[in-house]
PDB file of C-alpha atoms in Angstrom:
ATOM      1  CA  MET A 704     290.732 -28.241 143.298  1.00 45.00           C
ATOM      2  CA  ARG A 705     289.893 -31.730 144.587  1.00 42.00           C
ATOM      3  CA  VAL A 706     288.278 -30.214 147.724  1.00 40.00           C
ATOM      4  CA  ALA A 707     286.091 -27.982 145.544  1.00 38.00           C
ATOM      5  CA  VAL A 708     284.922 -30.977 143.446  1.00 36.00           C
ATOM      6  CA  LEU A 709     284.108 -32.997 146.598  1.00 32.00           C
ATOM      7  CA  SER A 710     282.259 -30.026 148.112  1.00 35.00           C
ATOM      8  CA  LEU A 711     280.213 -29.596 144.921  1.00 34.00           C
ATOM      9  CA  LYS A 712     279.325 -33.323 144.923  1.00 39.00           C
ATOM     10  CA  ALA A 713     278.299 -33.143 148.588  1.00 35.00           C
ATOM     11  CA  LEU A 714     276.179 -30.067 147.902  1.00 33.00           C
ATOM     12  CA  LEU A 715     274.433 -31.810 144.993  1.00 33.00           C
ATOM     13  CA  LEU A 716     273.717 -34.878 147.159  1.00 36.00           C
ATOM     14  CA  VAL A 717     272.182 -32.695 149.890  1.00 34.00           C
ATOM     15  CA  ALA A 718     270.072 -30.817 147.325  1.00 35.00           C
ATOM     16  CA  ALA A 719     268.886 -34.095 145.793  1.00 36.00           C
ATOM     17  CA  GLY A 720     267.924 -35.385 149.244  1.00 37.00           C
ATOM     18  CA  LEU A 721     265.900 -32.245 149.972  1.00 35.00           C
ATOM     19  CA  ALA A 722     264.202 -32.377 146.579  1.00 39.00           C
ATOM     20  CA  TYR A 723     263.082 -35.955 147.162  1.00 40.00           C
ATOM     21  CA  GLY A 724     261.893 -35.509 150.752  1.00 43.00           C
ATOM     22  CA  CYS A 725     265.041 -36.593 152.582  1.00 46.00           C
ATOM     23  CA  GLY A 726     264.605 -40.295 152.185  1.00 44.00           C
ATOM     24  CA  GLY A 727     261.735 -40.512 149.763  1.00 48.00           C
ATOM     25  CA  ASN A 728     259.364 -42.223 152.202  1.00 57.00           C
ATOM     26  CA  GLY A 729     256.428 -41.151 150.032  1.00 60.00           C
ATOM     27  CA  ALA A 730     254.527 -39.539 152.915  1.00 69.00           C
ATOM     28  CA  ALA A 731     252.117 -36.791 151.953  1.00 74.00           C
ATOM     29  CA  PRO A 732     253.071 -33.286 153.107  1.00 84.00           C
ATOM     30  CA  GLN A 733     251.547 -32.396 156.440  1.00 83.00           C
ATOM     31  CA  THR A 734     250.614 -29.312 158.374  1.00 84.00           C
ATOM     32  CA  LYS A 735     251.313 -29.492 162.096  1.00 88.00           C
ATOM     33  CA  ILE A 736     248.921 -27.666 164.386  1.00 88.00           C
ATOM     34  CA  LEU A 737     250.459 -26.886 167.768  1.00 89.00           C
ATOM     35  CA  GLY A 738     248.384 -26.016 170.764  1.00 90.00           C
ATOM     36  CA  SER A 739     247.241 -26.720 174.264  1.00 92.00           C
ATOM     37  CA  VAL A 740     243.983 -27.777 175.846  1.00 95.00           C
ATOM     38  CA  THR A 741     243.124 -25.831 178.984  1.00 95.00           C
ATOM     39  CA  TYR A 742     240.594 -26.051 181.785  1.00 94.00           C
ATOM     40  CA  ARG A 743     240.114 -23.792 184.803  1.00 93.00           C
ATOM     41  CA  GLU A 744     239.767 -26.468 187.453  1.00 92.00           C
ATOM     42  CA  ALA A 745     242.906 -27.056 189.528  1.00 90.00           C
ATOM     43  CA  LEU A 746     243.040 -30.819 189.242  1.00 92.00           C
ATOM     44  CA  VAL A 747     245.143 -33.628 187.891  1.00 94.00           C
ATOM     45  CA  LEU A 748     243.324 -35.986 185.531  1.00 95.00           C
ATOM     46  CA  PRO A 749     242.791 -39.550 186.735  1.00 95.00           C
ATOM     47  CA  ALA A 750     245.015 -42.358 185.436  1.00 96.00           C
ATOM     48  CA  GLY A 751     243.883 -43.693 182.068  1.00 96.00           C
ATOM     49  CA  SER A 752     242.262 -40.427 180.969  1.00 96.00           C
ATOM     50  CA  THR A 753     242.585 -39.572 177.287  1.00 96.00           C
ATOM     51  CA  LEU A 754     242.487 -36.329 175.359  1.00 96.00           C
ATOM     52  CA  GLU A 755     241.050 -36.417 171.850  1.00 96.00           C
ATOM     53  CA  ILE A 756     241.874 -33.522 169.521  1.00 94.00           C
ATOM     54  CA  ARG A 757     239.924 -33.310 166.279  1.00 93.00           C
ATOM     55  CA  LEU A 758     240.149 -30.843 163.382  1.00 91.00           C
ATOM     56  CA  GLU A 759     236.793 -30.474 161.643  1.00 90.00           C
ATOM     57  CA  ASP A 760     235.968 -28.905 158.285  1.00 88.00           C
ATOM     58  CA  ALA A 761     233.201 -26.432 159.113  1.00 84.00           C
ATOM     59  CA  GLY A 762     232.450 -25.507 155.485  1.00 78.00           C
ATOM     60  CA  ARG A 763     233.031 -22.859 152.847  1.00 65.00           C
ATOM     61  CA  THR A 764     233.479 -19.194 153.602  1.00 57.00           C
ATOM     62  CA  SER A 765     231.515 -16.721 151.509  1.00 50.00           C
ATOM     63  CA  ALA A 766     233.040 -13.490 150.211  1.00 50.00           C
ATOM     64  CA  SER A 767     231.540 -11.726 153.253  1.00 51.00           C
ATOM     65  CA  GLY A 768     233.259 -14.175 155.629  1.00 52.00           C
ATOM     66  CA  VAL A 769     230.170 -16.178 156.605  1.00 51.00           C
ATOM     67  CA  VAL A 770     230.636 -19.950 156.970  1.00 49.00           C
ATOM     68  CA  GLN A 771     228.309 -21.798 154.603  1.00 49.00           C
ATOM     69  CA  SER A 772     227.815 -25.406 155.619  1.00 52.00           C
ATOM     70  CA  ASP A 773     225.143 -27.781 154.380  1.00 49.00           C
ATOM     71  CA  ALA A 774     225.994 -30.634 156.748  1.00 54.00           C
ATOM     72  CA  ALA A 775     227.627 -31.465 160.042  1.00 64.00           C
ATOM     73  CA  ALA A 776     231.335 -30.748 160.340  1.00 72.00           C
ATOM     74  CA  THR A 777     233.566 -33.363 158.727  1.00 78.00           C
ATOM     75  CA  PRO A 778     236.571 -34.663 160.713  1.00 86.00           C
ATOM     76  CA  VAL A 779     239.854 -34.001 158.879  1.00 87.00           C
ATOM     77  CA  ALA A 780     242.357 -35.273 161.464  1.00 90.00           C
ATOM     78  CA  THR A 781     242.171 -36.800 164.943  1.00 92.00           C
ATOM     79  CA  GLN A 782     244.729 -37.525 167.622  1.00 92.00           C
ATOM     80  CA  THR A 783     244.327 -39.238 170.998  1.00 94.00           C
ATOM     81  CA  VAL A 784     246.799 -38.413 173.771  1.00 92.00           C
ATOM     82  CA  ASP A 785     247.301 -40.100 177.147  1.00 95.00           C
ATOM     83  CA  ALA A 786     246.288 -37.413 179.631  1.00 95.00           C
ATOM     84  CA  GLY A 787     246.282 -39.446 182.842  1.00 93.00           C
ATOM     85  CA  GLY A 788     248.130 -37.771 185.703  1.00 93.00           C
ATOM     86  CA  ARG A 789     248.386 -34.461 183.835  1.00 94.00           C
ATOM     87  CA  GLY A 790     246.958 -31.058 184.600  1.00 92.00           C
ATOM     88  CA  SER A 791     246.085 -28.011 182.550  1.00 93.00           C
ATOM     89  CA  PRO A 792     247.461 -27.067 180.058  1.00 95.00           C
ATOM     90  CA  ILE A 793     247.944 -30.235 177.993  1.00 94.00           C
ATOM     91  CA  SER A 794     250.076 -29.670 174.890  1.00 93.00           C
ATOM     92  CA  PHE A 795     249.384 -31.369 171.567  1.00 92.00           C
ATOM     93  CA  THR A 796     250.691 -31.516 168.006  1.00 92.00           C
ATOM     94  CA  LEU A 797     248.091 -32.543 165.435  1.00 90.00           C
ATOM     95  CA  ALA A 798     249.392 -33.677 162.034  1.00 90.00           C
ATOM     96  CA  VAL A 799     246.985 -32.868 159.191  1.00 88.00           C
ATOM     97  CA  PRO A 800     247.477 -34.029 155.591  1.00 87.00           C
ATOM     98  CA  ARG A 801     247.743 -30.853 153.491  1.00 84.00           C
ATOM     99  CA  ASP A 802     245.668 -32.336 150.696  1.00 82.00           C
ATOM    100  CA  ALA A 803     242.738 -32.625 153.171  1.00 83.00           C
ATOM    101  CA  LEU A 804     242.630 -28.832 153.605  1.00 83.00           C
ATOM    102  CA  VAL A 805     240.337 -27.004 151.190  1.00 82.00           C
ATOM    103  CA  PRO A 806     240.917 -23.324 150.285  1.00 81.00           C
ATOM    104  CA  ARG A 807     238.276 -20.879 151.621  1.00 78.00           C
ATOM    105  CA  HIS A 808     237.012 -23.405 154.165  1.00 84.00           C
ATOM    106  CA  LYS A 809     236.954 -22.736 157.893  1.00 86.00           C
ATOM    107  CA  TYR A 810     238.166 -25.333 160.370  1.00 86.00           C
ATOM    108  CA  VAL A 811     237.389 -25.896 164.045  1.00 89.00           C
ATOM    109  CA  LEU A 812     239.546 -27.656 166.629  1.00 89.00           C
ATOM    110  CA  ARG A 813     237.499 -29.756 169.052  1.00 92.00           C
ATOM    111  CA  ALA A 814     238.747 -31.333 172.262  1.00 95.00           C
ATOM    112  CA  ALA A 815     237.297 -33.884 174.649  1.00 95.00           C
ATOM    113  CA  ILE A 816     238.799 -35.496 177.738  1.00 97.00           C
ATOM    114  CA  ARG A 817     237.443 -38.899 178.753  1.00 96.00           C
ATOM    115  CA  SER A 818     237.988 -41.179 181.725  1.00 96.00           C
ATOM    116  CA  SER A 819     239.531 -44.628 181.357  1.00 95.00           C
ATOM    117  CA  ALA A 820     235.940 -45.984 181.139  1.00 95.00           C
ATOM    118  CA  GLY A 821     235.189 -43.617 178.240  1.00 94.00           C
ATOM    119  CA  GLU A 822     232.959 -41.282 180.236  1.00 94.00           C
ATOM    120  CA  PRO A 823     233.264 -37.606 179.291  1.00 96.00           C
ATOM    121  CA  LEU A 824     235.117 -35.497 181.869  1.00 96.00           C
ATOM    122  CA  PHE A 825     235.596 -32.311 179.813  1.00 95.00           C
ATOM    123  CA  THR A 826     234.196 -31.190 176.495  1.00 94.00           C
ATOM    124  CA  GLY A 827     234.975 -28.374 174.087  1.00 92.00           C
ATOM    125  CA  LEU A 828     233.046 -25.145 173.852  1.00 89.00           C
ATOM    126  CA  PRO A 829     230.061 -25.380 171.491  1.00 84.00           C
ATOM    127  CA  ASP A 830     230.987 -22.028 169.931  1.00 82.00           C
ATOM    128  CA  GLN A 831     234.708 -22.714 169.428  1.00 81.00           C
ATOM    129  CA  LYS A 832     236.213 -20.033 167.173  1.00 82.00           C
ATOM    130  CA  PRO A 833     236.999 -21.272 163.624  1.00 82.00           C
ATOM    131  CA  ILE A 834     240.509 -21.276 162.154  1.00 78.00           C
ATOM    132  CA  ASP A 835     240.859 -19.465 158.829  1.00 71.00           C
ATOM    133  CA  ASN A 836     243.937 -21.288 157.583  1.00 67.00           C
ATOM    134  CA  PRO A 837     245.448 -24.228 159.518  1.00 70.00           C
ATOM    135  CA  ASN A 838     248.638 -23.871 157.423  1.00 67.00           C
ATOM    136  CA  THR A 839     249.456 -20.511 159.027  1.00 66.00           C
ATOM    137  CA  THR A 840     248.303 -20.783 162.622  1.00 64.00           C
ATOM    138  CA  GLY A 841     250.444 -20.117 165.634  1.00 74.00           C
ATOM    139  CA  LYS A 842     249.975 -22.044 168.849  1.00 85.00           C
ATOM    140  CA  ILE A 843     246.246 -22.473 169.512  1.00 86.00           C
ATOM    141  CA  GLU A 844     244.577 -22.672 172.916  1.00 90.00           C
ATOM    142  CA  VAL A 845     241.506 -24.928 173.043  1.00 92.00           C
ATOM    143  CA  PRO A 846     239.490 -24.382 176.226  1.00 94.00           C
ATOM    144  CA  VAL A 847     237.322 -27.192 177.602  1.00 95.00           C
ATOM    145  CA  ILE A 848     234.622 -27.165 180.289  1.00 94.00           C
ATOM    146  CA  PRO A 849     233.421 -29.908 182.639  1.00 95.00           C
ATOM    147  CA  ALA A 850     231.120 -32.295 180.775  1.00 93.00           C
ATOM    148  CA  SER A 851     228.491 -32.025 183.523  1.00 80.00           C
ATOM    149  CA  ARG A 852     227.717 -28.346 182.671  1.00 55.00           C
TER     150      ARG A 852
END
C-alpha cells in the first residue's frame, strides 16, 4: 500500500513538471528546423568562415496557393554557425519561436557562407523553394552556390 502511495505521488510530481515546462524557465515554445547546407564544390571552408541560416516570412498564401507579399521578406529567426574547416554538407538546427509563425504564410530558408573578413563565399539560390509549415518539416537541404556566379 505504501509503495502504491509513493508511486502515485511520484507520478503526480512528474505530471506537474511536464505541465509547467519541466522547470518553468518561462521560455516560449519553439519549433526546431533541422537541415543541412550543401554545395557541389569539393572543398573545405577556410578557417573563420561562418554560415548564416535565416528563416524569412515570405507572405500570405492565397486560397489558390499563390504567395501574396507586399514587402521584402521579414526575418523570423537567424543562426550563425562556425563553418571553418568544414565541408559540405553542414548541418544546422534553427530554433524558431512558435509565436513568430503565422498561419497560411510561406517561409523561406536562406543560407550564406562568409569568409572571416565577411566576404561572401557562397550564397543561397534566389528561387529557394518556400516551406508551407515550419512546424511540420522534415530535414531540409538548403543548396548554396559560389557568390561569384
